[in-house]
Coordinates of C-alpha atoms and ligand atoms in Angstrom, one line a residue:
X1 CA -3.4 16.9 13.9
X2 CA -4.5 13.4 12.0
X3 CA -6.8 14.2 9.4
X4 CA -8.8 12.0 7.3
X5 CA -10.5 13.7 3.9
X6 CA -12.9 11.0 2.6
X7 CA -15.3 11.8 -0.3
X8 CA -16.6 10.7 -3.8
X9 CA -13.8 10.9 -6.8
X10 CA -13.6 14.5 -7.7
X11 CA -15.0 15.7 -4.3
X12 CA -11.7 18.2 -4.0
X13 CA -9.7 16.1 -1.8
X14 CA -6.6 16.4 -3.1
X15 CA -7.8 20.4 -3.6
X16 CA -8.2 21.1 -0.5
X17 CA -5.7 19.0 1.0
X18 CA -2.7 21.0 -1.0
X19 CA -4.1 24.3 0.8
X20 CA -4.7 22.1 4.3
X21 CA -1.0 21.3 3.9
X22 CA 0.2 25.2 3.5
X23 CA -2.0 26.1 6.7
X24 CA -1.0 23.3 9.3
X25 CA 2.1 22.2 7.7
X26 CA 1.5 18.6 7.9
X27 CA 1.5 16.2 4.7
X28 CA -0.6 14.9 2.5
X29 CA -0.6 11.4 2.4
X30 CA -2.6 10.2 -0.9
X31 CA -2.5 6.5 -2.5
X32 CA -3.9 7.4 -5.9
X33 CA -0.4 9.9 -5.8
X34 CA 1.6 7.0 -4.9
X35 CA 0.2 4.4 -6.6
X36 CA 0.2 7.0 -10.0
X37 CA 4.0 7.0 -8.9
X38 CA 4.4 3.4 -9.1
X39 CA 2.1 3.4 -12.4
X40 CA 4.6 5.9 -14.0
X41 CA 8.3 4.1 -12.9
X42 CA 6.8 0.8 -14.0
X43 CA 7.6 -1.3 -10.8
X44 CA 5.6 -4.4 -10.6
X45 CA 2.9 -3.2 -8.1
X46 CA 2.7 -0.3 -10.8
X47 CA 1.7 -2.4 -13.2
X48 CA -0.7 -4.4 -11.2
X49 CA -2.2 -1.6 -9.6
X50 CA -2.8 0.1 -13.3
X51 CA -5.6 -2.3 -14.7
X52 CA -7.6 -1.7 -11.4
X53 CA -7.0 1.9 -11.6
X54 CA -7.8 2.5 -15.5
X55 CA -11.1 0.0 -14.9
X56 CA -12.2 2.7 -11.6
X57 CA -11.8 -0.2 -9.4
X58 CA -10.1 -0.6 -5.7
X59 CA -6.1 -1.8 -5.7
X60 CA -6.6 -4.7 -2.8
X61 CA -6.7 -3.6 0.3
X62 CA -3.1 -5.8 0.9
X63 CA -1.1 -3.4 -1.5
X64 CA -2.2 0.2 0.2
X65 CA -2.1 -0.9 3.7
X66 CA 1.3 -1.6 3.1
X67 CA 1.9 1.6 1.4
X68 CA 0.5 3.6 4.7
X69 CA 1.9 1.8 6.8
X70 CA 5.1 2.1 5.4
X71 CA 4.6 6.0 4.8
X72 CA 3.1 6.7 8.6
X73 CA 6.0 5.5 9.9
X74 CA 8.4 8.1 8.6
X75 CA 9.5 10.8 10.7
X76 CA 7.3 13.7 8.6
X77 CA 4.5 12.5 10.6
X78 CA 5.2 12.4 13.7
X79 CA 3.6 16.3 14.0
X80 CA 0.4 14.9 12.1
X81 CA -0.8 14.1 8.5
X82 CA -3.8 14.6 6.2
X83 CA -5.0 10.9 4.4
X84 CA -5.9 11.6 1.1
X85 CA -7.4 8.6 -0.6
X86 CA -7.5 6.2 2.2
X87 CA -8.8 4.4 3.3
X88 CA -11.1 3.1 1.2
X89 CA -12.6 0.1 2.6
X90 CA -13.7 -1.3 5.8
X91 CA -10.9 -3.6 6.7
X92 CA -8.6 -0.7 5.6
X93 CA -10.1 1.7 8.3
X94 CA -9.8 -1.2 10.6
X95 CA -5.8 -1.8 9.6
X96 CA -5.5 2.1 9.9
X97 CA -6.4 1.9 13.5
X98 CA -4.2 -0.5 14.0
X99 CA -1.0 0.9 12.6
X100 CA -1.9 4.1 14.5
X101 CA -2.6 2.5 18.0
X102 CA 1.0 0.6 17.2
X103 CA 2.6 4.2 16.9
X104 CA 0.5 5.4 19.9
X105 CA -1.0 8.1 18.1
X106 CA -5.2 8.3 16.8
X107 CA -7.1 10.0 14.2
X108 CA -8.4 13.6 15.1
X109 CA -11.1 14.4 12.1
X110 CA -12.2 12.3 9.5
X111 CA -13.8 15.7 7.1
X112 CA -16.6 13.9 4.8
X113 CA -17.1 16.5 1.7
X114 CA -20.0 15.9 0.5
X115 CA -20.6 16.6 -3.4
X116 CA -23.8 15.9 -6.0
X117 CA -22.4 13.1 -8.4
X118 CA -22.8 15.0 -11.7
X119 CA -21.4 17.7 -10.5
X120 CA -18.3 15.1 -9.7
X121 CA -18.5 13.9 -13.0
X122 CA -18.0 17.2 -14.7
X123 CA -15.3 18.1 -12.3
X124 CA -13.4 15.0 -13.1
X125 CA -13.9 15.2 -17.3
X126 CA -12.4 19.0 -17.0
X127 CA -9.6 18.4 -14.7
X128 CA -6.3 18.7 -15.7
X129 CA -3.1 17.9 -14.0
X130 CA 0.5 19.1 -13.4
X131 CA 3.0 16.5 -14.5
X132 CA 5.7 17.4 -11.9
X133 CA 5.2 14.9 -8.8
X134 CA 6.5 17.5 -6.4
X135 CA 3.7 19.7 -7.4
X136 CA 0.3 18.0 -8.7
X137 CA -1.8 21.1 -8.6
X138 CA -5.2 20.3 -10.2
X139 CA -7.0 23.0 -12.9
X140 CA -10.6 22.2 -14.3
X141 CA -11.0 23.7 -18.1
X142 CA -14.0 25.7 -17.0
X143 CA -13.5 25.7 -13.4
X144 CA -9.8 27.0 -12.4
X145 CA -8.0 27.1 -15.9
X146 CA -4.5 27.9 -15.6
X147 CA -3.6 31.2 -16.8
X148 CA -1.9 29.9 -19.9
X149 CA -3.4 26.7 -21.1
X150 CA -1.7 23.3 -20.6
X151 CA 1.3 25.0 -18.4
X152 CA 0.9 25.0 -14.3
X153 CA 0.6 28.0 -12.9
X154 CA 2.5 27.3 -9.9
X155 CA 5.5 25.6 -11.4
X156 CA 5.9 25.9 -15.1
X157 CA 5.2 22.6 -15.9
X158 CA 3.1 20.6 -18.5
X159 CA -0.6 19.7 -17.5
X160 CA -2.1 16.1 -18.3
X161 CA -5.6 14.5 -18.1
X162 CA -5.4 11.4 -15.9
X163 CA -6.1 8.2 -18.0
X164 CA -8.9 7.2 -15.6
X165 CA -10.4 10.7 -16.1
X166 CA -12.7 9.6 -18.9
X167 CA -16.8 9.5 -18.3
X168 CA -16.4 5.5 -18.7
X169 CA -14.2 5.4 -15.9
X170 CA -15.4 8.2 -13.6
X171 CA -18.7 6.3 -13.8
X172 CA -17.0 3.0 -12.5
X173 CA -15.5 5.1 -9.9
X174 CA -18.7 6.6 -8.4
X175 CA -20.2 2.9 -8.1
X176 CA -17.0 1.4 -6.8
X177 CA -17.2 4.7 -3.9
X178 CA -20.9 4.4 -3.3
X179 CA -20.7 0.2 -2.6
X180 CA -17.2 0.3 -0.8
X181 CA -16.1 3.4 0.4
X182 CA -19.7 5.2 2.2
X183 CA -19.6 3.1 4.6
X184 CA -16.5 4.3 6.2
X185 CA -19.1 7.6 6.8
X186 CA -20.5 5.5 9.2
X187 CA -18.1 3.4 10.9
X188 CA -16.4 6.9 12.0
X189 CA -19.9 8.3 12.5
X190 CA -19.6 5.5 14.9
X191 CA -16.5 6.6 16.8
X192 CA -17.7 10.0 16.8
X193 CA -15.0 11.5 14.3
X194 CA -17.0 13.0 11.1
X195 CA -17.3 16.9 10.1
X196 CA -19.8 16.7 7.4
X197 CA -19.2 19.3 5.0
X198 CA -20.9 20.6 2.0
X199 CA -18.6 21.0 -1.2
X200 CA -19.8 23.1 -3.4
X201 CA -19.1 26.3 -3.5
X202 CA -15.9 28.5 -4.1
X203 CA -12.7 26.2 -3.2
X204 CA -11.5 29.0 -0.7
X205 CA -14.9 28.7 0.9
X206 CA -14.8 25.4 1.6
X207 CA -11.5 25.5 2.7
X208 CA -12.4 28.4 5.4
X209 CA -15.2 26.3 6.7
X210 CA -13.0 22.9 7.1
X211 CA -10.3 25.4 9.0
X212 CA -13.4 26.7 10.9
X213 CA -14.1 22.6 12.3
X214 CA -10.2 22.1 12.4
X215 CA -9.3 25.4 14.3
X216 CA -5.9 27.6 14.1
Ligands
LIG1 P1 -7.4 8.8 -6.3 O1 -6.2 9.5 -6.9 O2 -7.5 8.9 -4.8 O3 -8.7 9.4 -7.0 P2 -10.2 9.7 -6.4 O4 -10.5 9.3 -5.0 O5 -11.0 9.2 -7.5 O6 -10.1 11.2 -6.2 P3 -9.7 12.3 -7.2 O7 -8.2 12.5 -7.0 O8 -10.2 12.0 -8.6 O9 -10.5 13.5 -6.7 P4 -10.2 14.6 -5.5 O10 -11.2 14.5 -4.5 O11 -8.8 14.6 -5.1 O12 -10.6 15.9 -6.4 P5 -9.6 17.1 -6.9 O13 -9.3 17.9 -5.7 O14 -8.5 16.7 -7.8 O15 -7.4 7.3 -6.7 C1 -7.3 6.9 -8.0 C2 -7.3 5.4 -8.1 O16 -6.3 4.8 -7.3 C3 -8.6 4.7 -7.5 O17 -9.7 4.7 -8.4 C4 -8.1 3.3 -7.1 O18 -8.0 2.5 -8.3 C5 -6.7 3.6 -6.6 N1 -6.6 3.8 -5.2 C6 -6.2 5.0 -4.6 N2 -6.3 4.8 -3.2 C7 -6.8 3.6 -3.0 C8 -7.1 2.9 -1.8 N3 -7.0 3.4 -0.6 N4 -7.5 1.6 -1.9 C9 -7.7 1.0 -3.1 N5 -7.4 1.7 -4.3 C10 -6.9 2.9 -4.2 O19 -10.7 18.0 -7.7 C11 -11.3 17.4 -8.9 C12 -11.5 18.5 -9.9 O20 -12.5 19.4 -9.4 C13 -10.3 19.4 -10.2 O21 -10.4 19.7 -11.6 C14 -10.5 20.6 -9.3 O22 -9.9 21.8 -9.9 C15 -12.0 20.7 -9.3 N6 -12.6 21.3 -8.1 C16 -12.2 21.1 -6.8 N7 -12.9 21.8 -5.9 C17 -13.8 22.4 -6.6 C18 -14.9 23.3 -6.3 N8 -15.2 23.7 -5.0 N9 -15.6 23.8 -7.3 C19 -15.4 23.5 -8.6 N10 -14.4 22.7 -9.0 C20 -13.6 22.1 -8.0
LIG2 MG1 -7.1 13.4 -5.6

């Protein structure tokens, strides 16, 4: 199954994806991960891709098409894979159907979550992050707090508030999804692919109804 999960900063892509990875045993495939990689080893595109990032603007579409295109090809998924992230922008969609025609596959879903923007903006001021890349689970302070604060639940490790998950920033990041990103609703609207869903509510109930459009 190829999976698209497009929706507003803080929407609970990379929430639900970590749970949509468990049931269909598929990756996740998310830029802001890999680019937060980059950020964190210093490599150059790291450190060009930072001052977009901290100001909640796009890294040009040049930089993450290569990163997917370089990451679809691996063998992991060939079974499927769930995009987390991307793309972003028009002429990404339009590169994403081309890498995938080139490895004679095509996207199944795209799942659009739909959430209010303040409720996004509280989501994304609370949240709080595990610092182990091989884990990532996200806690909000009111939300999901871990059980013992600042420590992961899952793996032990230290949490951390991402630096671009400040009001300034989240703010910049709505606008920059609203102008460049809601369009993609309709391109794939176009081609047939999008399962609207509503998401708020309980994380597990959200996550029954998008197995519910995506099937066992
Ligand atoms: P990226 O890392 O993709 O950030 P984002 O799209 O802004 O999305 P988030 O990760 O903030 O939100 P999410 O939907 O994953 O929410 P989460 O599940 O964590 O990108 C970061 C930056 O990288 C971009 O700004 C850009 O600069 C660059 N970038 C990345 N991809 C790019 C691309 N393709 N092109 C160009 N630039 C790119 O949940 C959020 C919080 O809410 C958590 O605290 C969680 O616990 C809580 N929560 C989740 N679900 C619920 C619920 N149902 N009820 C209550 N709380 C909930
Ligand atoms: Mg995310």
């Amino acid at each position: 199954m190829n999976l698209i999960l497009l929706g507003g900063p803080g929407a609970g892509k990379g929430t639900q994806a970590k749970k949509l990875i468990d049931k269909y045993q598929i990756p996740q495939i998310s830029t802001g991960d890999i680019l937060r990689a980059a950020v964190k080893e210093g490599t150059p595109m790291g450190k060009k891709a930072k001052e977009f990032m901290d100001a909640g603007k796009l890294v040009p579409d040049e930089v993450v098409i290569g990163i997917i295109k370089d990451r679809l090809a691996q063998p992991d998924c060939k079974k499927g894979f769930i995009l987390d992230g991307f793309p972003r922008t028009v002429p990404q969609a339009e590169a994403l159907d081309k890498v995938l025609a080139g490895l004679g596959t095509k996207l199944d879903h795209v799942v659009s979550i739909d959430v209010p923007e303040e409720d996004l903006v509280t989501r994304l001021c609370g949240r709080r992050t595990c610092k182990n890349p091989d884990c990532g689970q996200m806690y909000h302070i009111k939300y999901t707090p871990p059980k013992k604060e600042g420590i992961c639940d899952k793996c032990g490790s230290e949490l951390y508030q991402r630096d671009d998950d400040n009001e300034t920033t989240v703010r910049s990041r709505l606008a920059t999804y609203n102008q460049a990103t809601r369009p993609l609703i309709d391109y794939y609207r176009a081609k047939g692919l999008v399962r609207p869903i509503a998401g708020v509510g309980s994380i597990d109930n959200i996550f029954n109804k998008i197995v519910g459009i995506l099937g066992n």
